[in-house]
mmCIF file of C-alpha atoms in Angstrom:
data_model
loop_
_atom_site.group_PDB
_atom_site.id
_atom_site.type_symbol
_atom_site.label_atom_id
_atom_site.label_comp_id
_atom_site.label_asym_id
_atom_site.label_seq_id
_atom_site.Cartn_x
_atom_site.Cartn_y
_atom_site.Cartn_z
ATOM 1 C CA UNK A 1 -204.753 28.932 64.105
ATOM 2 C CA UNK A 2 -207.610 28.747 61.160
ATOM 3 C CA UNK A 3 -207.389 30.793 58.040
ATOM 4 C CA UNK A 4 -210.101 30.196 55.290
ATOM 5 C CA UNK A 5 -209.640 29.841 51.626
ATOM 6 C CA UNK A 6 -211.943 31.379 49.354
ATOM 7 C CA UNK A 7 -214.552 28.649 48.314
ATOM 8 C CA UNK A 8 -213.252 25.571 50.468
ATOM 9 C CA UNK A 9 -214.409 27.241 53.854
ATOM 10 C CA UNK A 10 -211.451 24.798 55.743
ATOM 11 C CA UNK A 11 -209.802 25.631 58.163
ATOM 12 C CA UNK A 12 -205.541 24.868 59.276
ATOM 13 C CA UNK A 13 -206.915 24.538 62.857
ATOM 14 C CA UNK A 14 -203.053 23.721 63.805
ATOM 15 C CA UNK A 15 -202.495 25.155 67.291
ATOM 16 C CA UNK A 16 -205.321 23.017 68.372
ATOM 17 C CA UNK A 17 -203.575 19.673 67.850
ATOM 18 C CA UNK A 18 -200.309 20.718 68.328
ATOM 19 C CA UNK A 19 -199.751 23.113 71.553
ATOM 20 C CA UNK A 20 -195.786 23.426 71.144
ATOM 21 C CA UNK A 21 -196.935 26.069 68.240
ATOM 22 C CA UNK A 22 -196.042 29.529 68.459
ATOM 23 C CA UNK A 23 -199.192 31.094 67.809
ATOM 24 C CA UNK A 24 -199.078 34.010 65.220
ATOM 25 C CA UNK A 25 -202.107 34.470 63.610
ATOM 26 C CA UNK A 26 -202.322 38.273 63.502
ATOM 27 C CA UNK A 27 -198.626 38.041 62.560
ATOM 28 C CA UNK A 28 -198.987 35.953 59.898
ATOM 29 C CA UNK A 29 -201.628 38.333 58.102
ATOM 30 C CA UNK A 30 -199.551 41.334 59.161
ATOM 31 C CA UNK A 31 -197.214 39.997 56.255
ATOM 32 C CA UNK A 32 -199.508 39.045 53.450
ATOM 33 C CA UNK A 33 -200.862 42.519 54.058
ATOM 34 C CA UNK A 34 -197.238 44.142 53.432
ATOM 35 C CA UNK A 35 -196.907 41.504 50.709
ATOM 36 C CA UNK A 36 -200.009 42.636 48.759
ATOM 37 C CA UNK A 37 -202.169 45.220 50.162
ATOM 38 C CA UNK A 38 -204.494 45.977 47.018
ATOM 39 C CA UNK A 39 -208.360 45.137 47.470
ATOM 40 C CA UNK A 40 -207.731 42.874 44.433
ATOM 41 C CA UNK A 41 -205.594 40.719 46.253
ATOM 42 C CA UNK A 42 -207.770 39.397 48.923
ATOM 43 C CA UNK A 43 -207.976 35.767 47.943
ATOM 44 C CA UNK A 44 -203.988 35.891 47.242
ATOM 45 C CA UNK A 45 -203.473 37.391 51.452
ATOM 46 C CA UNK A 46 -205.587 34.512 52.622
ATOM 47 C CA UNK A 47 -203.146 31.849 50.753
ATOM 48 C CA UNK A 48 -200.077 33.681 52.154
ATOM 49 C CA UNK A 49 -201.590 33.914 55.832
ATOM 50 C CA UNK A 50 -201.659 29.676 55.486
ATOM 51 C CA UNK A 51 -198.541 29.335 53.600
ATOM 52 C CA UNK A 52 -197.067 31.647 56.463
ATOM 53 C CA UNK A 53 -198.618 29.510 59.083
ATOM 54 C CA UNK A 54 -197.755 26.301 58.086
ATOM 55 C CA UNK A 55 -194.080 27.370 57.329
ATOM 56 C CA UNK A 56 -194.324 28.480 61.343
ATOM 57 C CA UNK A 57 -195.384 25.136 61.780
ATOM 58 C CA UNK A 58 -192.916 22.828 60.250
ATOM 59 C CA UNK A 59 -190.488 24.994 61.386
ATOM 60 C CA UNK A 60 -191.338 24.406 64.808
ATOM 61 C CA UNK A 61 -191.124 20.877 64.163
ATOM 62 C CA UNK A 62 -187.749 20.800 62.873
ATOM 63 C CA UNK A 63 -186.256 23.246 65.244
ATOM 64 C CA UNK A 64 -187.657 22.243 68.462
ATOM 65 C CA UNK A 65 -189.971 19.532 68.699
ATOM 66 C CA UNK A 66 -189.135 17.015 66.297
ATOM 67 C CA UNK A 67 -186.176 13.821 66.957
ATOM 68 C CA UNK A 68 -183.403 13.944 64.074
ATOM 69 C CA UNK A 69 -184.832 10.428 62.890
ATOM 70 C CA UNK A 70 -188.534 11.278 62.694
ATOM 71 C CA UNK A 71 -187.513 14.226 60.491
ATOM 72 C CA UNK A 72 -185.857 12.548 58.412
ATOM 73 C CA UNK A 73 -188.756 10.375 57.629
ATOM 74 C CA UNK A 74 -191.175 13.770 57.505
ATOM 75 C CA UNK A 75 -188.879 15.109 54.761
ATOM 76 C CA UNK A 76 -189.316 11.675 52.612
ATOM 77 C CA UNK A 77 -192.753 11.610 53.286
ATOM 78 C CA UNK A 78 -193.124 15.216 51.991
ATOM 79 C CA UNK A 79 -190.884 14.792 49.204
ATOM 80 C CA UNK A 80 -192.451 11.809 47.747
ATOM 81 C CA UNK A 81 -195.723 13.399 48.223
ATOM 82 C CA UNK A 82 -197.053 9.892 49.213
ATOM 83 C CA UNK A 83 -200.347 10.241 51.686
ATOM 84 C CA UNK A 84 -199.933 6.702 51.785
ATOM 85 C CA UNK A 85 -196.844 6.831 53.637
ATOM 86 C CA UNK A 86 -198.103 9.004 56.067
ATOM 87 C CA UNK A 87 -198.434 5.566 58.811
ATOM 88 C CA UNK A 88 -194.764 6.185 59.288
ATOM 89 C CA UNK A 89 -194.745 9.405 60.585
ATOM 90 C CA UNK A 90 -195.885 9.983 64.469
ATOM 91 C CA UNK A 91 -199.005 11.658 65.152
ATOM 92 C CA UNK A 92 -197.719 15.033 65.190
ATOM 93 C CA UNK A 93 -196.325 15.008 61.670
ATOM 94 C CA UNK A 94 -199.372 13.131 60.749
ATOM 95 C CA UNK A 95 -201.292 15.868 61.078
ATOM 96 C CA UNK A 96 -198.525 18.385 60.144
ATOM 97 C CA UNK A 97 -198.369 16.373 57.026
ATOM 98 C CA UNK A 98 -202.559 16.068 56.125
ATOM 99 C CA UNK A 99 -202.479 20.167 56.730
ATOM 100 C CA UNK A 100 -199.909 20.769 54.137
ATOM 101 C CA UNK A 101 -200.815 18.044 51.415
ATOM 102 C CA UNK A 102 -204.892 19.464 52.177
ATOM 103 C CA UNK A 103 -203.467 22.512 51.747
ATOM 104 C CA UNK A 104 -201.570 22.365 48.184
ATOM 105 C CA UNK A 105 -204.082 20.301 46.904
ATOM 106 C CA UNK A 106 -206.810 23.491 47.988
ATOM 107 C CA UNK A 107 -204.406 25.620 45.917
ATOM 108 C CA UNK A 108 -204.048 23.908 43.310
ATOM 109 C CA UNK A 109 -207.784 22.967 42.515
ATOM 110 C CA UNK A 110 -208.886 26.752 42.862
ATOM 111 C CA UNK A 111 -205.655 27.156 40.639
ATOM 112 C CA UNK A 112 -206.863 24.615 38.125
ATOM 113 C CA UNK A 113 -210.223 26.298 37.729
ATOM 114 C CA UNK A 114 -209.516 29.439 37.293
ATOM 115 C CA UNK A 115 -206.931 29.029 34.613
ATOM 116 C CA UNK A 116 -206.288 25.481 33.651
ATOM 117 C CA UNK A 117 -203.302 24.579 34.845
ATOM 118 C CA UNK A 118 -202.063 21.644 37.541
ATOM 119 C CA UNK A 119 -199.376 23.703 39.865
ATOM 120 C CA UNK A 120 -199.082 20.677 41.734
ATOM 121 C CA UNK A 121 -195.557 19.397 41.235
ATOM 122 C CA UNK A 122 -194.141 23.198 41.379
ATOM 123 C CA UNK A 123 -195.921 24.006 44.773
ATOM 124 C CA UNK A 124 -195.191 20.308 46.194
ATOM 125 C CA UNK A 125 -191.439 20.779 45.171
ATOM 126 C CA UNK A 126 -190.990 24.051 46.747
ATOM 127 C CA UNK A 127 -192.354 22.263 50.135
ATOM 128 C CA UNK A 128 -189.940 19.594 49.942
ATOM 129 C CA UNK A 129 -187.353 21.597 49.292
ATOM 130 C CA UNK A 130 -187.821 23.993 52.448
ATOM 131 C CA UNK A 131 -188.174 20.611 54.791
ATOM 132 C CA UNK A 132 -184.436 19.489 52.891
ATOM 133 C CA UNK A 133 -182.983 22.533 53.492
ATOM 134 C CA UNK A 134 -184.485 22.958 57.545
ATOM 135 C CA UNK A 135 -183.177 18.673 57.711
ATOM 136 C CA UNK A 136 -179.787 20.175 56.425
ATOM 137 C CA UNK A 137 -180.017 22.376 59.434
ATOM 138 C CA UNK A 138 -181.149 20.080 62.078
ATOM 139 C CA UNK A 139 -178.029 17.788 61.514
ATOM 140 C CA UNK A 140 -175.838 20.919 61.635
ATOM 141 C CA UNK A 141 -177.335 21.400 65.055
ATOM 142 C CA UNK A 142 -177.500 17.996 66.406
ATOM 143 C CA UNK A 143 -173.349 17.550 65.116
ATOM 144 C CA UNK A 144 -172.452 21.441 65.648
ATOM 145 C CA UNK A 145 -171.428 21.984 62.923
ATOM 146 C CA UNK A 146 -170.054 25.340 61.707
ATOM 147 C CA UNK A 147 -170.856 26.395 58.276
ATOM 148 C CA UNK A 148 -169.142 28.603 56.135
ATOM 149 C CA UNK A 149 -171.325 31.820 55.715
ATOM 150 C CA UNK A 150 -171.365 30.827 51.765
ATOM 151 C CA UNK A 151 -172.700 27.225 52.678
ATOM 152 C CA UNK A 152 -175.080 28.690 55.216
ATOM 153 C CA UNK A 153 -176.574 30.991 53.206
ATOM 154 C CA UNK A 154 -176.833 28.131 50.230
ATOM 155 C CA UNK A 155 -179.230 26.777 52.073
ATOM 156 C CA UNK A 156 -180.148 29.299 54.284
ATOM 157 C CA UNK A 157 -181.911 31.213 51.285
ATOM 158 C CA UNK A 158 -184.394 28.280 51.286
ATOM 159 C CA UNK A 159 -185.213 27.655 54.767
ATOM 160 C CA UNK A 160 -186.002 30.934 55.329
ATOM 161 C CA UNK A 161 -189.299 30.146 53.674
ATOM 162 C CA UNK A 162 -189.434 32.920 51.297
ATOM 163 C CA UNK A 163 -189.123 30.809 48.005
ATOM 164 C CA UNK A 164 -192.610 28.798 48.859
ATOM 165 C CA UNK A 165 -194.230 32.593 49.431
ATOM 166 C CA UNK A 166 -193.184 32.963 45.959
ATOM 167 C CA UNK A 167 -193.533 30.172 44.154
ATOM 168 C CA UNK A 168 -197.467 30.361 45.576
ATOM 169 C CA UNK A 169 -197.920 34.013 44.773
ATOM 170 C CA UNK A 170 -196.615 33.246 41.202
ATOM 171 C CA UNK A 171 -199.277 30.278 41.013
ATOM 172 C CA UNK A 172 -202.281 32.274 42.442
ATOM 173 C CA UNK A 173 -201.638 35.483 41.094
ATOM 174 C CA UNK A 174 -200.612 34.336 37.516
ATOM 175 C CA UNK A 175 -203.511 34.232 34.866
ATOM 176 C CA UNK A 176 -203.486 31.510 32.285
ATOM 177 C CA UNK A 177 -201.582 33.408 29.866
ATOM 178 C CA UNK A 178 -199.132 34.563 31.727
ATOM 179 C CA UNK A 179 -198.259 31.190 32.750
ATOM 180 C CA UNK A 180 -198.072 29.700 29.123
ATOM 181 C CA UNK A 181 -195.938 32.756 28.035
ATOM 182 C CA UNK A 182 -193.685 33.391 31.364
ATOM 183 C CA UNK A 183 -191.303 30.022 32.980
ATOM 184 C CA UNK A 184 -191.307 30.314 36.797
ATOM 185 C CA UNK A 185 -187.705 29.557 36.272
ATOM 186 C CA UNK A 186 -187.562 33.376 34.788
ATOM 187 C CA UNK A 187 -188.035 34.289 38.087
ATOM 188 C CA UNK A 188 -185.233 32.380 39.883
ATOM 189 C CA UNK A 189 -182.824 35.363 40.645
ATOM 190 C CA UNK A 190 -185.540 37.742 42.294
ATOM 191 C CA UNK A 191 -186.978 35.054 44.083
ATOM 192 C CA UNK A 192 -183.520 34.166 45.388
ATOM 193 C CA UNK A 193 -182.438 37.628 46.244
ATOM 194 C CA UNK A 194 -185.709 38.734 48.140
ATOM 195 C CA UNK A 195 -184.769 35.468 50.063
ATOM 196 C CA UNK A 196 -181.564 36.046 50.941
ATOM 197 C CA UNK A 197 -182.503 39.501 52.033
ATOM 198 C CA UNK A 198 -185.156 37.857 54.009
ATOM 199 C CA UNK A 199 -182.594 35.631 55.428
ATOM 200 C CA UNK A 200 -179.967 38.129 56.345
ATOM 201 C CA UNK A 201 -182.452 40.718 57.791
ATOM 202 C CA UNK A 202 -183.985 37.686 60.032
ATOM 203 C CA UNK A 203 -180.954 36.737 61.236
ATOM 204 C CA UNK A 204 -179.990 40.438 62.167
ATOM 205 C CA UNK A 205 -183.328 40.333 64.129
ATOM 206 C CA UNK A 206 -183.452 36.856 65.364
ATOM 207 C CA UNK A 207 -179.817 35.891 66.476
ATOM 208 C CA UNK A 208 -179.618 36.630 69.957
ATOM 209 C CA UNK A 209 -183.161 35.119 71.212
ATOM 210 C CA UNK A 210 -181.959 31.995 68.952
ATOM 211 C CA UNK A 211 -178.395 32.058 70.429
ATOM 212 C CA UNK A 212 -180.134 31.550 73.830
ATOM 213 C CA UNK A 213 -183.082 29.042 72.894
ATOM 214 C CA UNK A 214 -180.521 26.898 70.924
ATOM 215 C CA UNK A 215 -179.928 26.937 66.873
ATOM 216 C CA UNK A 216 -177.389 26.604 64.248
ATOM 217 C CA UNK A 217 -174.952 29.327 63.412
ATOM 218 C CA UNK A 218 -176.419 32.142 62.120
ATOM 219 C CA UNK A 219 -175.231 34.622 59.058
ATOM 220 C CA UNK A 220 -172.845 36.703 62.189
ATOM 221 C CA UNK A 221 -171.614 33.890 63.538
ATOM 222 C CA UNK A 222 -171.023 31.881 60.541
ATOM 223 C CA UNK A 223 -169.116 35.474 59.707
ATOM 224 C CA UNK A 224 -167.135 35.410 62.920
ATOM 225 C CA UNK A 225 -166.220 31.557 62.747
ATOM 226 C CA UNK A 226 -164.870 31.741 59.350
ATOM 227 C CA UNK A 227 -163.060 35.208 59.603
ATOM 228 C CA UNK A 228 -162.219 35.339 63.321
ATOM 229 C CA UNK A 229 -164.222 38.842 62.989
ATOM 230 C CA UNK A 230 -165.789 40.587 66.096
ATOM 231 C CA UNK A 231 -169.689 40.819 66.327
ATOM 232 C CA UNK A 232 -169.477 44.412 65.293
ATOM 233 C CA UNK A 233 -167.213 43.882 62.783
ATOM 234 C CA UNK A 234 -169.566 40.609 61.338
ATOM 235 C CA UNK A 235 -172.930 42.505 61.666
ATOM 236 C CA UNK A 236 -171.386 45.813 59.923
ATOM 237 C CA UNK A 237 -170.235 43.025 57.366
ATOM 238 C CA UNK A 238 -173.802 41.471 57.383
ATOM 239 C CA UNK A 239 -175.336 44.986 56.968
ATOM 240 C CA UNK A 240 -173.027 45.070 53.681
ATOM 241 C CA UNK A 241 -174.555 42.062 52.047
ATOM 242 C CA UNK A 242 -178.219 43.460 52.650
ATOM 243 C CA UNK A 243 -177.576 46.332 50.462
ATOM 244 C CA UNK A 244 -175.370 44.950 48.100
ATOM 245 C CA UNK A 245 -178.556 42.580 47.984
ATOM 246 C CA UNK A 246 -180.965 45.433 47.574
ATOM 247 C CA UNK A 247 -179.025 46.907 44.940
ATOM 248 C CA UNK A 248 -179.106 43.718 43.054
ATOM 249 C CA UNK A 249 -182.665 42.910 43.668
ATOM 250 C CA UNK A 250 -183.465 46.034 42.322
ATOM 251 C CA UNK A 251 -181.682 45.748 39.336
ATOM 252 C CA UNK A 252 -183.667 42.014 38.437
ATOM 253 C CA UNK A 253 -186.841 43.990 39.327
ATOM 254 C CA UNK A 254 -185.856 46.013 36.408
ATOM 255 C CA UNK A 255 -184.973 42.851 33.910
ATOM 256 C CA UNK A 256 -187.567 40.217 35.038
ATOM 257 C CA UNK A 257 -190.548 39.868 32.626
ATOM 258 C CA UNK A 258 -193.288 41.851 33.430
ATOM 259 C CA UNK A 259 -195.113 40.745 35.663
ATOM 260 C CA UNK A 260 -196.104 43.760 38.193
ATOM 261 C CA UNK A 261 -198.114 42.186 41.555
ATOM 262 C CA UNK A 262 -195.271 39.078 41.568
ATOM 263 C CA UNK A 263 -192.048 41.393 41.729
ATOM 264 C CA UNK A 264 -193.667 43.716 44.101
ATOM 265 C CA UNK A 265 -194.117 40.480 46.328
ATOM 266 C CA UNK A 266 -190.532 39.907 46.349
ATOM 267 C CA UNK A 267 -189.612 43.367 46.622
ATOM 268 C CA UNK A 268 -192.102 43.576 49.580
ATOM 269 C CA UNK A 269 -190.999 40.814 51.441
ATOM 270 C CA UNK A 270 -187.576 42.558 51.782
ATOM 271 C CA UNK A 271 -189.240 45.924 52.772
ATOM 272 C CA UNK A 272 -191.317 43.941 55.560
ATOM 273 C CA UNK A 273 -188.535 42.241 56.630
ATOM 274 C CA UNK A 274 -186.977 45.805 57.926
ATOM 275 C CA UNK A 275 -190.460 46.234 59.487
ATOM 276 C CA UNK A 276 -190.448 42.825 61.219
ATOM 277 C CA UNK A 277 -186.670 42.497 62.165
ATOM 278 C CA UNK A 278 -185.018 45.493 62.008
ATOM 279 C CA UNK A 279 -185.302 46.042 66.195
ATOM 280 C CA UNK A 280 -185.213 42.598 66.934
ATOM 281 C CA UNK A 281 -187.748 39.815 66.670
ATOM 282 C CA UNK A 282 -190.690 41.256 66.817
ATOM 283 C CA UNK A 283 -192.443 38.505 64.650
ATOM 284 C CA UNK A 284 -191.902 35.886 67.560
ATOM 285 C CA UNK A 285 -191.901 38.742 70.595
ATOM 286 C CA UNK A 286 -194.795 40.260 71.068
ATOM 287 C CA UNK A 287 -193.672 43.295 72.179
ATOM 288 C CA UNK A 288 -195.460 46.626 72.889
ATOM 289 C CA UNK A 289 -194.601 48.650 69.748
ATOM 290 C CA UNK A 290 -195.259 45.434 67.699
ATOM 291 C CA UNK A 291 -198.462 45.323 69.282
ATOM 292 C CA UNK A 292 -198.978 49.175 69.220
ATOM 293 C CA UNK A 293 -198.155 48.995 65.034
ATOM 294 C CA UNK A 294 -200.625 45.715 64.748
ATOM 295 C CA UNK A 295 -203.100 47.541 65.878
ATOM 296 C CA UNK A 296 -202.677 50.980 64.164
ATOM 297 C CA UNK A 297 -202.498 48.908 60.610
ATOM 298 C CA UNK A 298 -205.466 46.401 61.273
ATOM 299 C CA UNK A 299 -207.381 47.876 64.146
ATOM 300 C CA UNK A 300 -207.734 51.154 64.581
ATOM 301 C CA UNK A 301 -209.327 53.601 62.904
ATOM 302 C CA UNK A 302 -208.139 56.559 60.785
ATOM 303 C CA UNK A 303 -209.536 60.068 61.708
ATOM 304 C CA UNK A 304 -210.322 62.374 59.116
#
C-alpha cells in the first residue's frame, strides 16, 4: 500500500513488509472520496486514504496477528509516543510503529505551516486511544468475555476508528482561525455519534464473516447475550439505535459551531457506512457489485 502526501512525496509502503495485511488501497480512497468529494479537498482525501490504511493496519495487528503481550507493549509504546522505546516492540510493530509516528509527524508539520499550530498531542492522543480501546478488545477475546451492549459500544465507538478520521479532518481542514476560535472538544458529540453509527452499521455488515474468522461479541450478540433476544429480534433492535442515532446526529449537525466541510465529514461517514455495509462487508469482500460500483465512481467514464 503507498499513498503520498502533498509535499513529503513518502510513501506507507505497508503491505510490503507486512504480508498478513488485507490489502485495500482502492477501498481506502473509495471512503475519503465519500468523506469529501470537493476538488478543494484533495490534499485532505490523501490524509484520510493513510489514516484509513494504517487504521487497517493496526487493526490487523490486534485482531489477528499480534500475541496479547506484544500488544500490550505496542499500546505503551504508542501512548507514550516514545521512538525510543520502539527496541521493545518486534519487528512487525517496529515498523507498524515508524509508519504511524512518520505519519503524524507528516501531518502535523504541513499542519504547522500552513497555520501555526502543533496538532501533535491531539492527533497522537486520538492514536493511542484507538490502540486502548482495540487492547480492551483483544483481552475480551483472549478471556471471552461478554460485554454488555452499553460497555461494548463504550468502547466500541473508538475502535471503530472513526474518531482519528475526525480528529485529522478537524486538524487539516481547520484554518488558523478557526482553530483559535473553535475547541475540538466542541465537537465531541458529532464526532461520537457519526462513530457509533459507524460502529453499529459495521457490525450489521461485518458480524457473520467475523463470527466465523473469530472476534469479540459484536453489537447483536452483545444484544442477544444480555437480553436473551433472537437474532431477528437483536438486529431489528440494532436497526433502532442507527436511527435513533441519525436523528440525533442530525440534530448536533444543527447546534455544532459552524464549521461546514468538518460536519459533513461526520455526517458522511455515516452515509458511506450504508454504502460500505449495508449488504454485508463489502469493504473486506471484494465482491462483484463492490467491484462493479469501484469502478463506475473512479474508473469509468460518464457519457454525455
Amino acid at each position: 500500500m503507498g499513498f503520498k502526501c502533498k509535499g513529503g512525496g513518502k510513501k506507507l509502503a505497508l503491505g510490503e513488509k507486512l504480508s498478513f495485511l488485507r490489502d485495500r488501497m482502492v477501498e481506502n480512497f473509495v471512503w475519503t472520496v465519500a468523506f469529501a468529494e470537493e476538488p478543494q479537498f484533495g490534499y485532505y482525501r490523501r490524509v484520510a486514504a493513510k489514516v484509513n490504511a494504517v487504521i487497517t493496519t493496526i487493526d490487523d495487528i490486534y485482531d489477528t496477528y499480534g500475541e496479547l503481550e506484544e500488544l500490550e507493549v505496542f499500546t505503551q509504546v504508542v501512548d507514550r509516543w516514545d521512538i525510543n522505546a520502539i527496541d521493545s516492540l518486534p519487528e512487525y510493530m517496529k515498523i507498524c510503529f515508524l509508519a504511524l509516528h512518520n505519519f503524524v509527524n507528516e501531518v502535523a508539520f504541513d499542519v504547522l505551516k500552513e497555520n501555526g499550530h502543533n496538532v501533535i498531542p491531539c492527533l497522537k492522543k486520538v492514536w493511542a486511544d484507538l490502540c486502548k480501546s482495540y487492547l480492551v478488545e483483544a483481552k475480551w477475546y483472549r478471556n471471552g468475555y461478554k460485554p454488555s451492549l452499553h460497555e461494548y459500544l463504550e468502547n466500541g465507538w473508538i475502535s471503530i476508528g472513526a474518531p482519528v478520521i475526525l480528529v485529522n479532518a478537524y486538524v487539516v481542514l481547520s484554518n488558523s482561525s478557526l482553530i483559535d476560535s473553535v475547541s475540538l472538544d466542541e465537537y465531541y458529540d458529532i464526532i461520537r455519534s457519526s462513530s457509533i453509527l459507524l460502529r453499529l452499521v459495521n457490525d450489521l455488515g461485518t458480524s457473520e464473516r467475523e463470527k466465523e474468522t473469530g472476534d469479540i461479541p459484536k453489537s447483536i450478540e452483545c444484544y442477544m447475550n444480555e437480553t436473551g433476544a433472537s437474532e431477528a429480534d437483536a438486529g431489528r433492535h440494532v436497526n433502532w439505535l442507527i436511527s435513533e442515532t441519525w436523528k440525533k446526529m442530525n440534530k448536533e449537525a444543527t447546534t455544532s459551531p459552524e464549521f461546514k466541510s468538518f460536519i459533513d465529514v461526520a455526517l458522511n461517514i455515516g452515509r458511506m457506512s450504508l454504502c460500505m455495509y449495508q449488504y454485508g462487508d463489502a469493504h473486506s469482500i471484494q465482491d462483484l457489485e463492490t467491484k462493479n460500483n469501484i469502478m463506475s465512481l473512479l474508473f469509468q467514464p460518464i457519457i454525455v
